[in-house]
Structures are given as C-alpha cells and as structure tokens.
Coordinates of C-alpha atoms in Angstrom, one line a residue:
M1 CA 118.2 96.8 77.8
H2 CA 119.9 96.1 81.3
R3 CA 118.1 98.2 83.8
P4 CA 120.2 99.6 87.0
S5 CA 119.7 98.4 90.4
T6 CA 117.5 100.5 92.8
T7 CA 118.1 100.9 96.6
G8 CA 115.6 101.6 99.3
T9 CA 117.4 103.9 102.1
S10 CA 114.3 104.1 104.3
P11 CA 115.2 104.2 108.1
S12 CA 114.4 101.3 110.3
P13 CA 110.8 101.3 111.5
P14 CA 110.0 101.4 115.4
S15 CA 109.2 98.0 116.9
N16 CA 105.6 98.8 116.9
A17 CA 105.3 100.1 113.5
P18 CA 103.2 98.5 111.0
W19 CA 104.4 96.1 108.4
D20 CA 105.7 97.5 105.3
S21 CA 106.1 101.1 106.9
A22 CA 109.6 101.1 106.0
P23 CA 112.3 98.5 105.3
A24 CA 114.6 97.8 108.4
S25 CA 117.7 97.7 106.4
P26 CA 118.3 99.2 102.7
V27 CA 117.2 96.7 100.1
S28 CA 118.3 96.8 96.5
T29 CA 116.4 95.6 93.4
N30 CA 118.8 94.3 90.8
F31 CA 118.3 93.1 87.3
A32 CA 120.5 90.1 85.7
K33 CA 122.4 91.3 82.6
R34 CA 121.1 88.9 80.0
T35 CA 117.4 88.2 80.8
D36 CA 116.6 91.1 83.2
A37 CA 115.7 88.6 85.8
P38 CA 114.9 90.7 89.3
Y39 CA 116.4 90.0 92.3
L40 CA 117.0 91.6 95.9
T41 CA 120.1 92.1 97.6
F42 CA 120.5 93.3 101.3
A43 CA 122.8 96.1 102.3
A44 CA 123.7 94.2 105.6
L45 CA 124.9 91.3 103.7
S46 CA 126.6 93.2 100.8
Q47 CA 129.1 94.9 103.2
F48 CA 131.0 91.5 103.4
P49 CA 133.6 91.4 100.6
F50 CA 133.8 87.7 101.0
L51 CA 130.0 87.0 100.5
R52 CA 127.5 86.8 97.5
H53 CA 123.8 86.7 97.9
A54 CA 120.5 87.1 96.1
F55 CA 116.8 86.9 96.7
T56 CA 114.9 86.2 93.5
L57 CA 111.6 88.1 92.7
R58 CA 108.5 87.1 90.6
L59 CA 109.8 86.2 87.3
P60 CA 108.3 88.3 84.3
G61 CA 106.4 86.3 81.8
V62 CA 106.3 83.0 83.6
P63 CA 102.8 82.3 84.5
V64 CA 102.4 79.4 87.4
A65 CA 101.1 76.0 86.7
P66 CA 97.9 74.8 88.1
D67 CA 98.2 72.8 91.2
V68 CA 98.1 69.5 89.5
R69 CA 99.9 67.6 92.3
R70 CA 96.4 67.4 94.3
G71 CA 94.8 65.4 91.4
N72 CA 92.5 68.0 90.4
S73 CA 93.1 67.3 86.5
A74 CA 92.5 64.4 84.4
S75 CA 96.4 65.0 82.8
A76 CA 97.7 65.4 86.1
P77 CA 100.2 62.5 86.0
S78 CA 101.7 63.5 82.5
V79 CA 101.7 67.3 83.5
A80 CA 103.2 66.9 86.9
A81 CA 106.1 64.8 85.3
L82 CA 107.1 68.0 83.6
Q83 CA 106.9 70.1 86.7
P84 CA 109.8 70.5 89.4
P85 CA 109.6 69.2 92.8
P86 CA 106.8 71.0 94.8
H87 CA 109.0 72.9 96.9
V88 CA 110.6 74.9 93.9
G89 CA 106.9 75.9 92.5
G90 CA 104.9 74.9 89.7
Y91 CA 105.4 76.9 86.3
I92 CA 104.0 76.7 82.7
D93 CA 107.5 77.2 81.5
H94 CA 110.1 75.8 83.8
G95 CA 112.7 76.0 81.2
K96 CA 112.4 79.8 81.4
V97 CA 112.6 79.7 85.2
V98 CA 115.9 77.8 84.9
R99 CA 117.2 80.4 82.5
Y100 CA 116.2 83.3 84.7
H101 CA 118.0 81.5 87.7
E102 CA 121.1 80.7 85.9
D103 CA 121.5 84.3 84.8
I104 CA 120.9 85.5 88.3
L105 CA 123.7 82.8 89.6
N106 CA 125.9 84.0 86.9
E107 CA 125.6 87.4 88.4
L108 CA 127.1 86.0 91.7
N109 CA 129.9 84.2 89.7
T110 CA 128.4 80.7 90.1
T111 CA 126.1 78.2 88.2
R112 CA 122.9 76.4 88.6
T113 CA 124.7 73.1 88.6
S114 CA 126.8 74.1 91.6
L115 CA 123.8 75.0 93.5
V116 CA 123.4 73.1 96.9
S117 CA 119.8 72.6 98.1
A118 CA 117.7 70.5 100.2
N119 CA 114.3 68.7 99.7
Q120 CA 112.8 71.0 102.4
T121 CA 110.4 68.9 104.3
H122 CA 109.2 71.8 106.7
G123 CA 111.4 70.3 109.6
S124 CA 114.2 71.4 111.6
Q125 CA 117.2 69.3 110.2
I126 CA 120.4 71.3 109.7
A127 CA 122.8 69.7 107.0
I128 CA 126.6 70.6 107.3
V129 CA 127.9 71.0 103.6
R130 CA 131.6 70.4 103.0
T131 CA 131.2 69.4 99.4
R132 CA 128.8 69.7 96.6
P133 CA 126.4 66.8 96.7
R134 CA 125.0 65.4 93.2
L135 CA 121.3 65.5 94.5
P136 CA 119.2 67.8 97.0
I137 CA 120.2 66.9 100.5
P138 CA 117.3 64.7 102.0
D139 CA 115.4 65.6 105.2
A140 CA 116.9 68.9 105.5
D141 CA 115.8 72.6 105.7
G142 CA 118.8 74.2 106.7
L143 CA 122.3 74.4 105.2
I144 CA 125.6 75.5 106.9
T145 CA 129.1 75.6 105.5
K146 CA 132.5 77.1 105.7
A147 CA 133.6 76.0 102.3
A148 CA 134.1 78.7 99.6
G149 CA 132.5 78.5 96.2
L150 CA 129.5 76.4 97.4
P151 CA 126.4 78.3 96.9
L152 CA 123.7 77.2 99.3
G153 CA 119.9 77.7 98.2
V154 CA 116.5 77.5 99.6
Y155 CA 113.0 78.1 97.9
V156 CA 110.3 80.1 99.6
A157 CA 106.8 81.5 99.1
D158 CA 105.6 83.0 102.3
C159 CA 108.0 81.1 104.4
C160 CA 111.2 82.9 105.5
A161 CA 114.6 82.5 104.1
V162 CA 117.1 83.1 107.0
F163 CA 120.6 84.2 105.9
L164 CA 123.2 83.6 108.5
V165 CA 126.8 85.0 108.4
D166 CA 129.6 84.5 111.0
H167 CA 131.7 87.4 110.2
K168 CA 134.6 86.1 112.3
T169 CA 134.9 82.5 111.1
H170 CA 133.2 83.2 107.7
A171 CA 130.8 80.2 108.3
I172 CA 127.4 80.8 106.7
G173 CA 123.9 79.2 106.7
L174 CA 120.8 79.4 104.8
L175 CA 117.3 78.2 106.3
H176 CA 113.9 77.6 105.1
S177 CA 111.7 78.6 108.1
G178 CA 108.0 78.3 107.6
R179 CA 105.4 77.7 110.4
K180 CA 106.5 74.2 111.2
G181 CA 110.1 75.1 110.9
T182 CA 109.8 78.0 113.2
L183 CA 107.9 76.2 115.7
A184 CA 110.7 73.5 115.7
H185 CA 113.1 76.3 116.4
I186 CA 115.1 75.6 113.2
A187 CA 117.0 79.0 113.5
A188 CA 118.2 78.5 117.0
G189 CA 119.0 74.9 116.0
A190 CA 121.2 76.2 113.0
I191 CA 123.2 78.5 115.5
G192 CA 123.9 75.5 117.7
S193 CA 125.1 73.5 114.6
M194 CA 127.3 76.4 113.6
Q195 CA 128.7 76.5 117.2
H196 CA 129.3 72.8 117.2
A197 CA 130.7 72.5 113.6
F198 CA 132.6 75.8 113.2
Q199 CA 133.2 77.3 116.7
T200 CA 130.8 80.0 115.8
D201 CA 130.2 82.6 118.6
P202 CA 126.5 83.6 118.3
S203 CA 127.6 87.2 119.1
D204 CA 129.6 87.1 115.8
V205 CA 126.4 86.3 113.8
L206 CA 124.6 88.6 111.5
A207 CA 121.0 87.3 110.7
V208 CA 118.9 88.8 107.8
L209 CA 115.4 87.5 107.4
S210 CA 113.8 87.6 103.8
P211 CA 110.5 89.0 102.8
C212 CA 107.8 86.5 104.0
V213 CA 104.0 86.3 104.8
G214 CA 103.3 88.8 107.5
P215 CA 100.8 88.9 110.4
C216 CA 98.6 90.8 108.4
H217 CA 97.9 87.7 106.2
Y218 CA 98.9 85.0 108.7
E219 CA 97.7 83.7 112.1
M220 CA 101.4 83.7 113.3
D221 CA 104.0 86.3 113.0
I222 CA 106.8 84.1 111.6
P223 CA 109.7 86.5 111.3
A224 CA 109.1 88.0 114.7
T225 CA 109.1 84.5 116.2
I226 CA 112.4 83.7 114.4
E227 CA 114.0 87.0 115.6
Q228 CA 113.1 86.2 119.2
Q229 CA 114.5 82.6 119.0
L230 CA 117.7 84.1 117.2
R231 CA 118.2 86.5 119.9
G232 CA 117.5 83.7 122.5
A233 CA 120.4 81.8 120.9
G234 CA 122.7 84.7 121.4
V235 CA 122.6 86.5 118.1
R236 CA 122.5 90.2 118.7
D237 CA 122.4 91.4 115.0
V238 CA 119.0 90.6 113.5
I239 CA 117.6 92.2 110.3
N240 CA 113.9 91.8 109.6
P241 CA 112.9 94.0 106.6
R242 CA 109.1 93.7 107.6
I243 CA 108.0 93.2 103.8
C244 CA 105.0 90.9 103.4
T245 CA 104.8 88.7 100.4
A246 CA 101.1 88.5 100.4
C247 CA 100.8 92.2 100.3
H248 CA 103.0 92.5 97.2
L249 CA 102.1 89.9 94.7
E250 CA 103.6 92.1 91.9
Q251 CA 107.0 91.3 93.3
F252 CA 106.7 88.2 95.2
Y253 CA 105.0 84.8 95.1
S254 CA 102.7 84.0 97.9
Y255 CA 101.3 80.5 98.8
R256 CA 98.7 81.7 100.8
A257 CA 97.4 84.7 98.8
E258 CA 97.6 82.6 95.6
K259 CA 95.9 79.5 97.2
G260 CA 98.8 77.1 96.5
Q261 CA 99.2 77.8 92.6
T262 CA 102.3 79.9 92.8
G263 CA 106.1 79.9 92.0
R264 CA 108.8 80.3 94.4
M265 CA 111.6 82.9 95.3
L266 CA 115.2 81.4 95.4
A267 CA 117.5 82.6 98.1
V268 CA 121.1 82.0 97.5
M269 CA 124.3 82.8 99.4
M270 CA 127.9 81.7 98.8
M271 CA 131.4 82.5 100.2
V272 CA 133.8 83.8 97.5
P273 CA 136.8 81.5 96.8
K274 CA 140.0 83.2 97.7
P275 CA 142.1 84.3 94.4
V276 CA 145.0 81.8 93.8

C-alpha cells in the first residue's frame, strides 16, 4: 500500500545547537507509488513550481555488497563486473536499486535514462549541461544547467549534495561535496560558474545542503564549511538541515559508519519543462 508523506516542521536550531536537535528547514519523507521507495524533499525547494527534486533514502530489502573492489575476495573480478561504478554504491541486487530509483524519478515526471550524472572524482570541476550526454560526464563533481527537462543527479554517502537554485534566472546546480571537494571550494566555484554561464546574481541563489556526515562522526565539519564558502561567495540563503548520516543508519547510507561497504543516496533536481 502506498504510504503518505510525512513532514517535519521543527523550527531552525540556534547556530550553537547540537547536531540533529532540530531540522533547519521542514523535510518531508515520501514514498514512491509503485515500490514504496523512500525519499526526502525539502520545503525550501518545494516552494518553486518550476522545480522538482528528491533525495533518496536507504532502500528497503536491498543489502549492500561486500567491498570487492579492494581485492579482498577470490571472486572479486567476476563479482565486481556485476556492480555499478564505485561512486553509485555496491549492492547485492543492483537491479532492485535501479527499479527503486526509476520509481522515484517517475514521481518527478522523468526517467532514469534521462538522468545526467558525472563520474565524481572528489574534485571541484563544474560541468555546464546544455543537452543530455550519453554517458556520465568525466572529471566533474558539479553540474549546472538552465535547460528544462534535464534531471541532474549526484550520489553521496556521507558527502554532501548541494542543491543550488537561482530563482530569478531559473539556473540550477547540483554538487557532490565531500572532504576533498569542500577543501577545493567546489560550492564557491559553482556559484562562479553560474555567474559566468547564466549571469546569476549570488544573492538570488538558494542553497540547500543534504544530510551528510556531521562533526560528531568526522574530523571536519563539512556542511558548516560549505555554508561558510557559499556565504563568502555572496549566497545569503543557505539551508543546512543538520542531519548526520552516520547517526541514522536506519535512514541513510554512511561510508564511514559502514566502513566503506555501503550504498549511496541519489540526489536529483530538475527544472520542469514549460507546457506547450
């Protein structure tokens, strides 16, 4: 049976509040119609009628695969050949993951074959997307576009997915920002790329940070650093939900807490095509 969405409406915590004390913006848990695949939406993004977005959660009934890519199994080559690239996670039943993601993308009125992704090298390169490429974009961790109907996607497990929306020009961006990308200032770089490519005014940008590993489980406060960099680049509206993936393994995958043997959350954002 399809379950209704649930919405958290807790107020924003003060800046010195502990992690997970309260979400900084209402966050809704939704369930896709056919498979009950769970995903989050953020109220700050849902306010825009020209936008669709989702952040998938831990998928029910899909155990993660052993980390065969490190060569710790005699059958590693044959097993690894059946697995997706490392940045999308390892699963026992990757086909089931595909079906779950397809169902969630259908909720956004798009398809998995339309998804634009990158190969995510933990760098700071930003790709400008004008048409859908046939393959994942090489050597990029950030995607920006003004093209409607092109769903952008990044995969994370402890790293932060950064949603960027210019509500004036309708340019959008989606970033994979882990430790290396954050230290390389990928978020500020994306704002600069949006300024150059789409004449974005940083003060017109809303930034929403996904759940990610918090300072309670990591030696660096990744989301606080991203927020500081975005504000330094001129972004005034930054939403940080302060939800730690490593603290909530029932909902999220965590590379650190699960010692590298884990899946990935998929972050998706798309501008809705105008009706003809």
